[in-house]
PDB file of C-alpha atoms in Angstrom:
ATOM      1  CA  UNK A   1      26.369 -36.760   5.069  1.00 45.00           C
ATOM      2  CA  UNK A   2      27.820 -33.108   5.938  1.00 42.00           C
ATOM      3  CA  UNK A   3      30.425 -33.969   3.975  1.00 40.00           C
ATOM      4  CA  UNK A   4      29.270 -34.899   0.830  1.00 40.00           C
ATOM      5  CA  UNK A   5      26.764 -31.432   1.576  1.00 41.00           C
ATOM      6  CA  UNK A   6      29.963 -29.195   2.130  1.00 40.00           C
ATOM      7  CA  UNK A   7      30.761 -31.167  -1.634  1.00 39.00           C
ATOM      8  CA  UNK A   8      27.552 -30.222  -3.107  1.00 37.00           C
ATOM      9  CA  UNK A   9      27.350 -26.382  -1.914  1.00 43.00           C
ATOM     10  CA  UNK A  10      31.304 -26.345  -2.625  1.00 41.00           C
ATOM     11  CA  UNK A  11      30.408 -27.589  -6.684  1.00 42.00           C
ATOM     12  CA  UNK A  12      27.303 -25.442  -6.616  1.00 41.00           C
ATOM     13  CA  UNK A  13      29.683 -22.385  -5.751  1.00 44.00           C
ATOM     14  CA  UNK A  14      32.427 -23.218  -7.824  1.00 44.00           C
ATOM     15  CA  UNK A  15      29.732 -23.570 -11.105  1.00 44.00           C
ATOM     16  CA  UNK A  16      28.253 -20.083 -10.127  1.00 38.00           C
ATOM     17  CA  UNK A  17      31.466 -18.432 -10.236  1.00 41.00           C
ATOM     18  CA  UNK A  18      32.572 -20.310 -13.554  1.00 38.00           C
ATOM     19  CA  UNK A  19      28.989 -19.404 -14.829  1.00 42.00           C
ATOM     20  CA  UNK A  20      29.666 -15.770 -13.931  1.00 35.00           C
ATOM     21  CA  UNK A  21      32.964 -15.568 -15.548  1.00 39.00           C
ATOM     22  CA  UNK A  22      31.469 -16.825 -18.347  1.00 38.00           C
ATOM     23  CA  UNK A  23      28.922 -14.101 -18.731  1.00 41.00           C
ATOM     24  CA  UNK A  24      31.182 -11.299 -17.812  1.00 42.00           C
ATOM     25  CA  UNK A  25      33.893 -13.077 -20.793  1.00 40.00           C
ATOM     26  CA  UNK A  26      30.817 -12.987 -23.019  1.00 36.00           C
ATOM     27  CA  UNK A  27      29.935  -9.148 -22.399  1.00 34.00           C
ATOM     28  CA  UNK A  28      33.172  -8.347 -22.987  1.00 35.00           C
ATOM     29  CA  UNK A  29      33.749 -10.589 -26.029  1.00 34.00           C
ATOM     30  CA  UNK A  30      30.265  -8.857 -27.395  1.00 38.00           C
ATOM     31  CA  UNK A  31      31.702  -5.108 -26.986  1.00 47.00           C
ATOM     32  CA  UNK A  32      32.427  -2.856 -29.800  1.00 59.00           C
ATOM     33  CA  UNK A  33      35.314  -4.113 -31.448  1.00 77.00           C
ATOM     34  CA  UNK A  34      37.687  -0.949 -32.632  1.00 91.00           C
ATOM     35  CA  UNK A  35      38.796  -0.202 -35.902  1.00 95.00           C
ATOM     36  CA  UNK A  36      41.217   1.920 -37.488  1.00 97.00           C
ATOM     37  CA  UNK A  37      40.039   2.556 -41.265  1.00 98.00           C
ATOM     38  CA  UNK A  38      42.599   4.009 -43.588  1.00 98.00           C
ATOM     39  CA  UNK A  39      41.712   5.934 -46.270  1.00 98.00           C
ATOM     40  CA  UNK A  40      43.675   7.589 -49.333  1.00 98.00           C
ATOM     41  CA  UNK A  41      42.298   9.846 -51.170  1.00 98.00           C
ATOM     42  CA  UNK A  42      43.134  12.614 -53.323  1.00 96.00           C
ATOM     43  CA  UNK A  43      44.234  15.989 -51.666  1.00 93.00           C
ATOM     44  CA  UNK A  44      41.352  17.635 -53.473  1.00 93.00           C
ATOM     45  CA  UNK A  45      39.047  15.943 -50.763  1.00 96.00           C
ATOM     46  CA  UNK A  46      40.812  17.218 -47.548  1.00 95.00           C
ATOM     47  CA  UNK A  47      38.098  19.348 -46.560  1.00 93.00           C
ATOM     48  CA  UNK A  48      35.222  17.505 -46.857  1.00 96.00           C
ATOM     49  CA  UNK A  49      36.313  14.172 -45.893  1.00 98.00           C
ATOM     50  CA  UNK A  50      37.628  15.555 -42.923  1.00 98.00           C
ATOM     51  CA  UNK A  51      34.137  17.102 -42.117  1.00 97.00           C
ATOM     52  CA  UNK A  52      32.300  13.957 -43.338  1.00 98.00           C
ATOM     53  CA  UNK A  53      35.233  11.876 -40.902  1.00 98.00           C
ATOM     54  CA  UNK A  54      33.817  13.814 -37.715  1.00 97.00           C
ATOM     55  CA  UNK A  55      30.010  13.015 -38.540  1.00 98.00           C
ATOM     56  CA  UNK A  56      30.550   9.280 -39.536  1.00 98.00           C
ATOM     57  CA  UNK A  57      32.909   8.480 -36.259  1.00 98.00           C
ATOM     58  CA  UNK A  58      30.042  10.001 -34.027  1.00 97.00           C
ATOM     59  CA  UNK A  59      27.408   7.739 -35.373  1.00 97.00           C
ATOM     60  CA  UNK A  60      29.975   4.673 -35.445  1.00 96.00           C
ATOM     61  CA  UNK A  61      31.749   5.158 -32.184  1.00 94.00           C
ATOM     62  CA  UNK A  62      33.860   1.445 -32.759  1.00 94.00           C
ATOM     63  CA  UNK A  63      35.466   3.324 -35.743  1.00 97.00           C
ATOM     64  CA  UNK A  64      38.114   5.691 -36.251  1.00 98.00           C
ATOM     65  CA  UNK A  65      39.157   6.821 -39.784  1.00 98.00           C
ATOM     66  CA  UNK A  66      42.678   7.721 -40.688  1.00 98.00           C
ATOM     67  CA  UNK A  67      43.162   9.573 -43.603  1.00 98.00           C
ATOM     68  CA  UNK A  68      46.424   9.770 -45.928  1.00 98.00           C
ATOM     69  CA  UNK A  69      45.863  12.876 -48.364  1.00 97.00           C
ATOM     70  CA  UNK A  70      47.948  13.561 -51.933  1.00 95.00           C
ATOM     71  CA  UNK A  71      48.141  13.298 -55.374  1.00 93.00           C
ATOM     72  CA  UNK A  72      46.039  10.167 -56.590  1.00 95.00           C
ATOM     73  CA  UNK A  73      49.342   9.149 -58.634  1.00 94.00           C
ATOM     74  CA  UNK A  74      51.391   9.548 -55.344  1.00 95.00           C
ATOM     75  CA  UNK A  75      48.631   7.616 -53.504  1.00 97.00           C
ATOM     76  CA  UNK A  76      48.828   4.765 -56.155  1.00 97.00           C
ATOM     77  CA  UNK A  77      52.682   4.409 -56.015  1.00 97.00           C
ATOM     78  CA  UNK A  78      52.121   4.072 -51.998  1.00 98.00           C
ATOM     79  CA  UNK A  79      49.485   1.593 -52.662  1.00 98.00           C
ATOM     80  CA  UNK A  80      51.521  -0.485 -54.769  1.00 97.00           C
ATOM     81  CA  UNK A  81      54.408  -0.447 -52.770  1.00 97.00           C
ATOM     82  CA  UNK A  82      52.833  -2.071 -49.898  1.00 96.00           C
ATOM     83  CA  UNK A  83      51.019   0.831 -47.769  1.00 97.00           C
ATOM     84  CA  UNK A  84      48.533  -0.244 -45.904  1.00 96.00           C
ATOM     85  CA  UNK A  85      44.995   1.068 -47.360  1.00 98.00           C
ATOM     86  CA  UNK A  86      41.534   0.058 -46.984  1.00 98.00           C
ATOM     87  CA  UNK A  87      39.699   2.519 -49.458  1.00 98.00           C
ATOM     88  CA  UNK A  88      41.442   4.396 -51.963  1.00 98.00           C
ATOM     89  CA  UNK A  89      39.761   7.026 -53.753  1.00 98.00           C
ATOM     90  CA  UNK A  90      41.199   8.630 -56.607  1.00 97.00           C
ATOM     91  CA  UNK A  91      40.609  12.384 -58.492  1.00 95.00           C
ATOM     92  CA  UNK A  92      41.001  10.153 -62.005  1.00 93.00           C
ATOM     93  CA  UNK A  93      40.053   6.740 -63.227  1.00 96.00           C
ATOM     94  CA  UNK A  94      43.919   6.443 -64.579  1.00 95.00           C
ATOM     95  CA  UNK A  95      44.965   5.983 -60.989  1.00 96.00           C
ATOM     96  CA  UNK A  96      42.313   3.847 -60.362  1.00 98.00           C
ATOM     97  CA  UNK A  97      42.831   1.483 -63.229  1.00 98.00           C
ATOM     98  CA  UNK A  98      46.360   0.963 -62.832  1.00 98.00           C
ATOM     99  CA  UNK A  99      45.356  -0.794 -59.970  1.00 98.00           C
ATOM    100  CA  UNK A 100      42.360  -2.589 -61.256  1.00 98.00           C
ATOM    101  CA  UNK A 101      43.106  -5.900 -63.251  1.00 98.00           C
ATOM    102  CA  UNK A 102      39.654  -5.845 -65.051  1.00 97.00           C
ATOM    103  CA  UNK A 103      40.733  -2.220 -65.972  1.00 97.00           C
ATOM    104  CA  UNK A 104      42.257  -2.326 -69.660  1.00 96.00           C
ATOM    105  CA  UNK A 105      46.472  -3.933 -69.690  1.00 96.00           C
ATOM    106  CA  UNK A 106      46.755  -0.970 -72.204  1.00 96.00           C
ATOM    107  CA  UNK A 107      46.310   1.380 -68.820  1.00 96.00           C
ATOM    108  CA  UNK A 108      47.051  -1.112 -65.627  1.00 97.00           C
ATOM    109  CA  UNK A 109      50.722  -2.289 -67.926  1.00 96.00           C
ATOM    110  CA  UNK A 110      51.930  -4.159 -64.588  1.00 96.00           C
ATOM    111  CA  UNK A 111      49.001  -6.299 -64.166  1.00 97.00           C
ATOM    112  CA  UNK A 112      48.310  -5.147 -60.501  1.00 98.00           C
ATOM    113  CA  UNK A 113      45.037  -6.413 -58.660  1.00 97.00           C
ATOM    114  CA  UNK A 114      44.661  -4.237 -56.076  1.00 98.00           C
ATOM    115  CA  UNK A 115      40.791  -3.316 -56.333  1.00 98.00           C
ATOM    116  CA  UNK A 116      38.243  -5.583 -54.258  1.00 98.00           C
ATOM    117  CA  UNK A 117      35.947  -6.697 -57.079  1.00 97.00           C
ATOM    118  CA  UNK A 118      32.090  -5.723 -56.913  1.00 97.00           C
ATOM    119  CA  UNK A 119      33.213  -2.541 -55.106  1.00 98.00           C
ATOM    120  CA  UNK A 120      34.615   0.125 -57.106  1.00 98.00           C
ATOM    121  CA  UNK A 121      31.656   2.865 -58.039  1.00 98.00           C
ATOM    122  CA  UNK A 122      32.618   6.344 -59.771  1.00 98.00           C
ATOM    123  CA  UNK A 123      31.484   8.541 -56.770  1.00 98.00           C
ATOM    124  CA  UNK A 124      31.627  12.270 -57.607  1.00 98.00           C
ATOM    125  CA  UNK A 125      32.354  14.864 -60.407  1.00 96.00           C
ATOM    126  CA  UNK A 126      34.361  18.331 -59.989  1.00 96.00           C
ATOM    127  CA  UNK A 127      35.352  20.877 -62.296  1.00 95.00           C
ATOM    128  CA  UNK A 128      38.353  22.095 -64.030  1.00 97.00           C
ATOM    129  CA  UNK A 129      38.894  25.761 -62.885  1.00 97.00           C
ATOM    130  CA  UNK A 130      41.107  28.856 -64.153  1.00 97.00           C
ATOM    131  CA  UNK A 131      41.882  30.696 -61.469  1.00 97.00           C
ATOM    132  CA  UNK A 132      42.970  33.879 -60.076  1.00 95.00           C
ATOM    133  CA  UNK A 133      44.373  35.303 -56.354  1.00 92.00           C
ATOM    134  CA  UNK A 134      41.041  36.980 -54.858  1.00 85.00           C
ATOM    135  CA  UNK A 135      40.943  40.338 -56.191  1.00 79.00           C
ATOM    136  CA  UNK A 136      42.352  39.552 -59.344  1.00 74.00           C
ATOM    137  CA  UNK A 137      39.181  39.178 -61.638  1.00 71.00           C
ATOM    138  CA  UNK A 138      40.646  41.598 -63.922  1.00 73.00           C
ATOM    139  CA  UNK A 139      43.663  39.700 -64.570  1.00 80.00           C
ATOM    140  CA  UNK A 140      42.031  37.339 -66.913  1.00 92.00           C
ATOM    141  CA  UNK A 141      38.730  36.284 -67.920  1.00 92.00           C
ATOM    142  CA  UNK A 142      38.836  32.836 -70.085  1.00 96.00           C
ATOM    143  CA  UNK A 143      40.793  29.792 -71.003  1.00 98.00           C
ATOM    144  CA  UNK A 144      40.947  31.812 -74.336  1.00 97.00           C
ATOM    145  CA  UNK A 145      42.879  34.291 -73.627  1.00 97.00           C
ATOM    146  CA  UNK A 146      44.914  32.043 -71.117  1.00 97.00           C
ATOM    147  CA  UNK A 147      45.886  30.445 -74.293  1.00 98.00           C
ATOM    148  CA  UNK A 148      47.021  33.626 -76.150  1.00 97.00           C
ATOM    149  CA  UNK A 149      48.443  35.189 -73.289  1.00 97.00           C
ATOM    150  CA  UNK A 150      50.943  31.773 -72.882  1.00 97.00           C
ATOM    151  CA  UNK A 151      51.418  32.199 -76.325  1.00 97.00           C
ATOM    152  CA  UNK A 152      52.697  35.424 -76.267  1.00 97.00           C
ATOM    153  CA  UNK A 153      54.722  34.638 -72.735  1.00 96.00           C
ATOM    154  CA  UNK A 154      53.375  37.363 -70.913  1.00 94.00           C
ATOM    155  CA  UNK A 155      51.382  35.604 -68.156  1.00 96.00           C
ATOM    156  CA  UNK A 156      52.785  32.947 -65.694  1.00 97.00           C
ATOM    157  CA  UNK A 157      50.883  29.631 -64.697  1.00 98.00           C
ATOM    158  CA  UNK A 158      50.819  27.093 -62.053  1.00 98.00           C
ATOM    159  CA  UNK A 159      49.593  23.606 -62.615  1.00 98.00           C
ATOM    160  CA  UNK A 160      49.852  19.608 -61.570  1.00 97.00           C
ATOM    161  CA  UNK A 161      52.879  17.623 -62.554  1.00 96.00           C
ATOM    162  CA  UNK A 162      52.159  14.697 -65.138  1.00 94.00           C
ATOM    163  CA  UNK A 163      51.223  12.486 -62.494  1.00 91.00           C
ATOM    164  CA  UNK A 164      49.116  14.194 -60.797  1.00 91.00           C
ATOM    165  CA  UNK A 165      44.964  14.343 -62.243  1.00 93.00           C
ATOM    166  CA  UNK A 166      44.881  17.754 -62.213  1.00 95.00           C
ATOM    167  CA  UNK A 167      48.019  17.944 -63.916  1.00 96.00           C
ATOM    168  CA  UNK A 168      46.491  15.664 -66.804  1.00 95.00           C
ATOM    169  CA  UNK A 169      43.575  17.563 -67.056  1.00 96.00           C
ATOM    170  CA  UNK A 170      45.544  20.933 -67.554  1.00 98.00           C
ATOM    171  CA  UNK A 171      48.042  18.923 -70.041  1.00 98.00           C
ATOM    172  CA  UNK A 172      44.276  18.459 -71.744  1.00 97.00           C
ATOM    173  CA  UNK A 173      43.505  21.686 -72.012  1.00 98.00           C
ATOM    174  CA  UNK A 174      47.136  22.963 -73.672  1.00 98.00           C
ATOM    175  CA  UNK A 175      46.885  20.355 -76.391  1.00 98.00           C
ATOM    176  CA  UNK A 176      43.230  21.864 -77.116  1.00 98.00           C
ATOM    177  CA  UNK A 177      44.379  24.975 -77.858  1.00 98.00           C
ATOM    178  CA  UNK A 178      47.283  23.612 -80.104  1.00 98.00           C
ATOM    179  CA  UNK A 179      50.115  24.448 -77.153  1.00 98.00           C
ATOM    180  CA  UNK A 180      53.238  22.764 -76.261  1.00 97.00           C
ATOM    181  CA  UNK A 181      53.815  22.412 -72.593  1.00 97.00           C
ATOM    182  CA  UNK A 182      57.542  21.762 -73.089  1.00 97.00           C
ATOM    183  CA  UNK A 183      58.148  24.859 -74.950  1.00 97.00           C
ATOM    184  CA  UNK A 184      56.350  26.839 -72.673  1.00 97.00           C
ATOM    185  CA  UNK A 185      57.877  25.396 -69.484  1.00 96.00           C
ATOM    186  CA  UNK A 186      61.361  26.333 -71.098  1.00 97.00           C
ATOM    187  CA  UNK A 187      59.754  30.073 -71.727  1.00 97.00           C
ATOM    188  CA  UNK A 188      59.242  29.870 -67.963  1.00 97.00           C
ATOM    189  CA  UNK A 189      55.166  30.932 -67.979  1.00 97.00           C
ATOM    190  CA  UNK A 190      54.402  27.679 -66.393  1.00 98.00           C
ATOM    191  CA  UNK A 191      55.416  26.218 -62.760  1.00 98.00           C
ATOM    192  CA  UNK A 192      54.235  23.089 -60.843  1.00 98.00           C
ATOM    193  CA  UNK A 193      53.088  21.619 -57.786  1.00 96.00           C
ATOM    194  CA  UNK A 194      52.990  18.081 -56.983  1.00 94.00           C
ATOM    195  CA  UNK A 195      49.404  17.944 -56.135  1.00 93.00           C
ATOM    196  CA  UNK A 196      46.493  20.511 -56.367  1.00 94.00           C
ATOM    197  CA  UNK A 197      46.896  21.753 -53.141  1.00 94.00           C
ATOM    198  CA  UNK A 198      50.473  23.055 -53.858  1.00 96.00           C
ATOM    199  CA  UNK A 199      48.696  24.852 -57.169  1.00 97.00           C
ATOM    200  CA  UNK A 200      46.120  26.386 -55.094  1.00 96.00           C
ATOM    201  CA  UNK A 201      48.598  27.581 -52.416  1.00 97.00           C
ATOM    202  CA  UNK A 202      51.044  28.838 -55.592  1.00 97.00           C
ATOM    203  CA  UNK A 203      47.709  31.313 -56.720  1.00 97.00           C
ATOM    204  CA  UNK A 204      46.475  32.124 -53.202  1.00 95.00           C
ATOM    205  CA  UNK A 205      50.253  33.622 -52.487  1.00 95.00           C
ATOM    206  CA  UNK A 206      50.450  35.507 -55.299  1.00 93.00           C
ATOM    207  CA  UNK A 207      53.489  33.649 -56.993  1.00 95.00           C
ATOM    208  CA  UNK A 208      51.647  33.513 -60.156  1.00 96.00           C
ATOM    209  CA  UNK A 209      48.921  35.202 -62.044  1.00 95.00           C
ATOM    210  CA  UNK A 210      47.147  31.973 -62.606  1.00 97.00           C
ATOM    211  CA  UNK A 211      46.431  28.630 -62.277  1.00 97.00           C
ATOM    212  CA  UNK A 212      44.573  25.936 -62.692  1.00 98.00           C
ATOM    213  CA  UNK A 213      42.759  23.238 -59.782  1.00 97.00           C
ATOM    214  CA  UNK A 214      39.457  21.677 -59.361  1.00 95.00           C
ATOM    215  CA  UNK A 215      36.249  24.517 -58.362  1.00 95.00           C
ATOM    216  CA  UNK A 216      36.252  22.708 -55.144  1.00 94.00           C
ATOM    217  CA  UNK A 217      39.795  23.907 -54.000  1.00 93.00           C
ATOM    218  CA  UNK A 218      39.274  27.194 -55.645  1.00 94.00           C
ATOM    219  CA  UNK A 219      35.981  27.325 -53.040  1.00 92.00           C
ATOM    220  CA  UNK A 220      37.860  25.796 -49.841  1.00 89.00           C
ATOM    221  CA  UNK A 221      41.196  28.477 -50.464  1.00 92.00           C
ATOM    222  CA  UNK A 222      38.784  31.855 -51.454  1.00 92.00           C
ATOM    223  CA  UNK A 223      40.158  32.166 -54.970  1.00 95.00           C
ATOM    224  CA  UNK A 224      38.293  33.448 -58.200  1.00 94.00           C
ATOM    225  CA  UNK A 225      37.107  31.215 -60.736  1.00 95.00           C
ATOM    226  CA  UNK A 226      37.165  33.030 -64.122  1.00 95.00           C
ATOM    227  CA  UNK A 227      36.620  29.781 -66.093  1.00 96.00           C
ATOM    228  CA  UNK A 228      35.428  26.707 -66.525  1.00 96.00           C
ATOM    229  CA  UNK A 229      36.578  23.961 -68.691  1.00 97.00           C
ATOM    230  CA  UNK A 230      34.344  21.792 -70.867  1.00 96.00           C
ATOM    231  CA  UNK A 231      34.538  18.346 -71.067  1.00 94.00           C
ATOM    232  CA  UNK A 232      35.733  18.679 -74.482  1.00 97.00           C
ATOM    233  CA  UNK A 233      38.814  20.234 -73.693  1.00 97.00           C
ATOM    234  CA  UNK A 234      40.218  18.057 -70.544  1.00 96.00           C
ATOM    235  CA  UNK A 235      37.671  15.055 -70.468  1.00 93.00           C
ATOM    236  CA  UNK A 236      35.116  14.524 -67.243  1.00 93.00           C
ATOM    237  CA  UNK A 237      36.500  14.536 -63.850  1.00 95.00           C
ATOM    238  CA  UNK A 238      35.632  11.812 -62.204  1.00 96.00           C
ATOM    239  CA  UNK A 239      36.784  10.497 -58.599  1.00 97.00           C
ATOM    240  CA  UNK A 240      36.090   6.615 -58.717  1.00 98.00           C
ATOM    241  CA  UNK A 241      36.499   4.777 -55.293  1.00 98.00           C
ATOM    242  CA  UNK A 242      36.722   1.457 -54.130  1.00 98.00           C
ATOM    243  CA  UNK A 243      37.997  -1.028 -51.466  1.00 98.00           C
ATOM    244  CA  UNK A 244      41.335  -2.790 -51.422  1.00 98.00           C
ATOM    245  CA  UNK A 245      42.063  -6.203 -51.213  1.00 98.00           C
ATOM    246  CA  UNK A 246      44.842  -5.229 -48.998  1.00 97.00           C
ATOM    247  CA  UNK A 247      42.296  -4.385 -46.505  1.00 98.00           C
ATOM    248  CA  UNK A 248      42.159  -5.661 -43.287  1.00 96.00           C
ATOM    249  CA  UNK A 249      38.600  -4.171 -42.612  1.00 97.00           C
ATOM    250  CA  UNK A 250      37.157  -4.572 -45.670  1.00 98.00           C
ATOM    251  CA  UNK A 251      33.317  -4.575 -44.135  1.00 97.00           C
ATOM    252  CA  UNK A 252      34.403  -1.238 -42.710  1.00 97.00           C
ATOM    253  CA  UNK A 253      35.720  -0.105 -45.414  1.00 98.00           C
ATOM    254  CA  UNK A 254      32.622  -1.025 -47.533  1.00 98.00           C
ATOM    255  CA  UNK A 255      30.113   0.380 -44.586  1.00 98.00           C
ATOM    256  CA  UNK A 256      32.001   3.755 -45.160  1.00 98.00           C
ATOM    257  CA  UNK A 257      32.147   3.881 -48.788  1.00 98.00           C
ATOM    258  CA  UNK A 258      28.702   3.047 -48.712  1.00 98.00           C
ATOM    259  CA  UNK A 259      28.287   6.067 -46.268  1.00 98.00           C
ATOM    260  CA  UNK A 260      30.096   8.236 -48.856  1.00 98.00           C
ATOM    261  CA  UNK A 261      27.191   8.342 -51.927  1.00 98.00           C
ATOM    262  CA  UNK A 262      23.939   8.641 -48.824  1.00 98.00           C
ATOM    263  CA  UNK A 263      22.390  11.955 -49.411  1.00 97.00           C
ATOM    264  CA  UNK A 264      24.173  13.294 -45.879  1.00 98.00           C
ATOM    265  CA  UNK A 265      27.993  12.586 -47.058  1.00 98.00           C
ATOM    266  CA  UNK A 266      26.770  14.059 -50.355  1.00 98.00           C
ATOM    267  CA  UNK A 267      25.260  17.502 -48.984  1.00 98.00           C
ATOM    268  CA  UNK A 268      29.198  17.704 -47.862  1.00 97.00           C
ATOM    269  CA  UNK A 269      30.445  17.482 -51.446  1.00 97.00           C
ATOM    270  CA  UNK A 270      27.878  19.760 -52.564  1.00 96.00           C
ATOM    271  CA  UNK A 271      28.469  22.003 -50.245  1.00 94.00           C
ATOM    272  CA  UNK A 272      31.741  22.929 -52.107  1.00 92.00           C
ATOM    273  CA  UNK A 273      30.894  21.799 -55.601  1.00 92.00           C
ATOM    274  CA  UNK A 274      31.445  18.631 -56.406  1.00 95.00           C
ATOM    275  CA  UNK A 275      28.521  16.345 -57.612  1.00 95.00           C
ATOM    276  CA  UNK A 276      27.409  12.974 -57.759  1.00 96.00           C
ATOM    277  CA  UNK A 277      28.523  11.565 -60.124  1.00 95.00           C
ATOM    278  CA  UNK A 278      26.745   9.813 -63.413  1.00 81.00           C
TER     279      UNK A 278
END
């Protein structure tokens, strides 16, 4: 009989300390898993994604966001090379679409299907901006008489390369005005940057009279905006977004982009001039 009790008390022990692995396994298994969220997006969104970054991993302490900031063509090359990327947001649908295979084959020539269906959204609007170093308001006043003035070669301007959006939108503007960007790039009146922030920093030092970025960058560097462009001279500027089926967090990434268009992210945005966009 004491025998088969030392058995029972020796089983009833062993169960209780199986039972309490168990439960310590299961509070363990149940803790906040951690997540490392990459996100590309265009260099014209440094600022305020960087501000929005600090609000969103406070309320979501499981998730840490890692950004990777540059032109939206570099971004797409990156993409498409194999880069890892859970949301990619872009400063023009062209980007975008070339990596979209419901976007038209006359844009996305390659075919790629990178774009998580059911989540791409257009998510804010900017501006095209002429602008000038701080202090230099009398330097120039329109888009007009940036147009004569390159005409007449007696005015030098920085803007994107080709591939870049901003670059585009610029390229836009010339062929409104009846300009050819070769010629005057052989005149030497225009220079380049490979993304918007390289334009900005071009103005900001001095090392041209002009130059034209998004009215958000011209807000985060300090410089004077003496113009605005219309959407009939360089289109609307749209920044579409959307998760990757490359993602390996694609409910994150979702949760975040989600985040993005609540009216808190957006007071961000606004805060420098962008806008939701329509």
């Amino acid at each position: 009989m004491k025998t088969w009790k030392k058995y029972l008390t020796w089983t009833l022990a062993a169960a209780l300390a199986v039972s309490l692995t168990l439960c310590g396994g299961g509070a363990a298994a149940g803790a906040e898993e951690k997540v490392e969220l990459i996100v590309f997006a265009a260099a014209s969104m440094t600022e305020t994604l960087e501000q929005i970054k600090t609000t969103y991993e406070a309320q979501n302490p499981g998730v840490t966001i890692l950004y990777n900031f540059d032109s939206s063509g570099t971004l797409k090359t990156q993409i498409q090379e194999g880069a890892g990327c859970d949301l990619f947001i872009s400063a023009g649908q062209k980007q975008m679409d070339q990596l979209d295979i419901q976007a038209s084959p006359q844009v996305n020539q390659e075919g790629l299907d990178f774009v998580e269906p059911g989540t791409r959204l257009n998510l804010l609007e900017n501006k095209v901006a002429l602008v000038v170093p701080q202090g230099g308001e009398g330097t120039l006043d329109s888009f007009d008489q940036l147009a004569q003035r390159l005409a007449a070669g007696d005015i030098l301007m920085a803007m994107g390369n080709s591939d870049v959006p901003v670059g585009q939108y610029t390229q836009n503007i010339l062929a409104y005005y009846g300009l050819d960007e070769e010629a005057l790039a052989n005149a030497g009146v225009i220079t380049y940057g490979t993304n918007v922030k390289e334009v900005t920093t071009q103005v900001a030092q001095g090392s041209v009279d002009c130059g034209v970025v998004y009215c958000t960058d011209a807000f985060s560097a300090g410089l004077t905006v003496v113009d605005t462009a219309t959407q009939e001279m360089c289109g609307q500027v749209i920044y579409p977004a959307a998760v990757l089926k490359v993602s390996r967090n694609p409910q994150q990434a979702q949760a975040f982009l989600d985040y993005l268009t609540t009216q808190e992210a957006m007071a961000v945005f606004e805060g420098v001039g962008f806008s939701p966009a329509e």
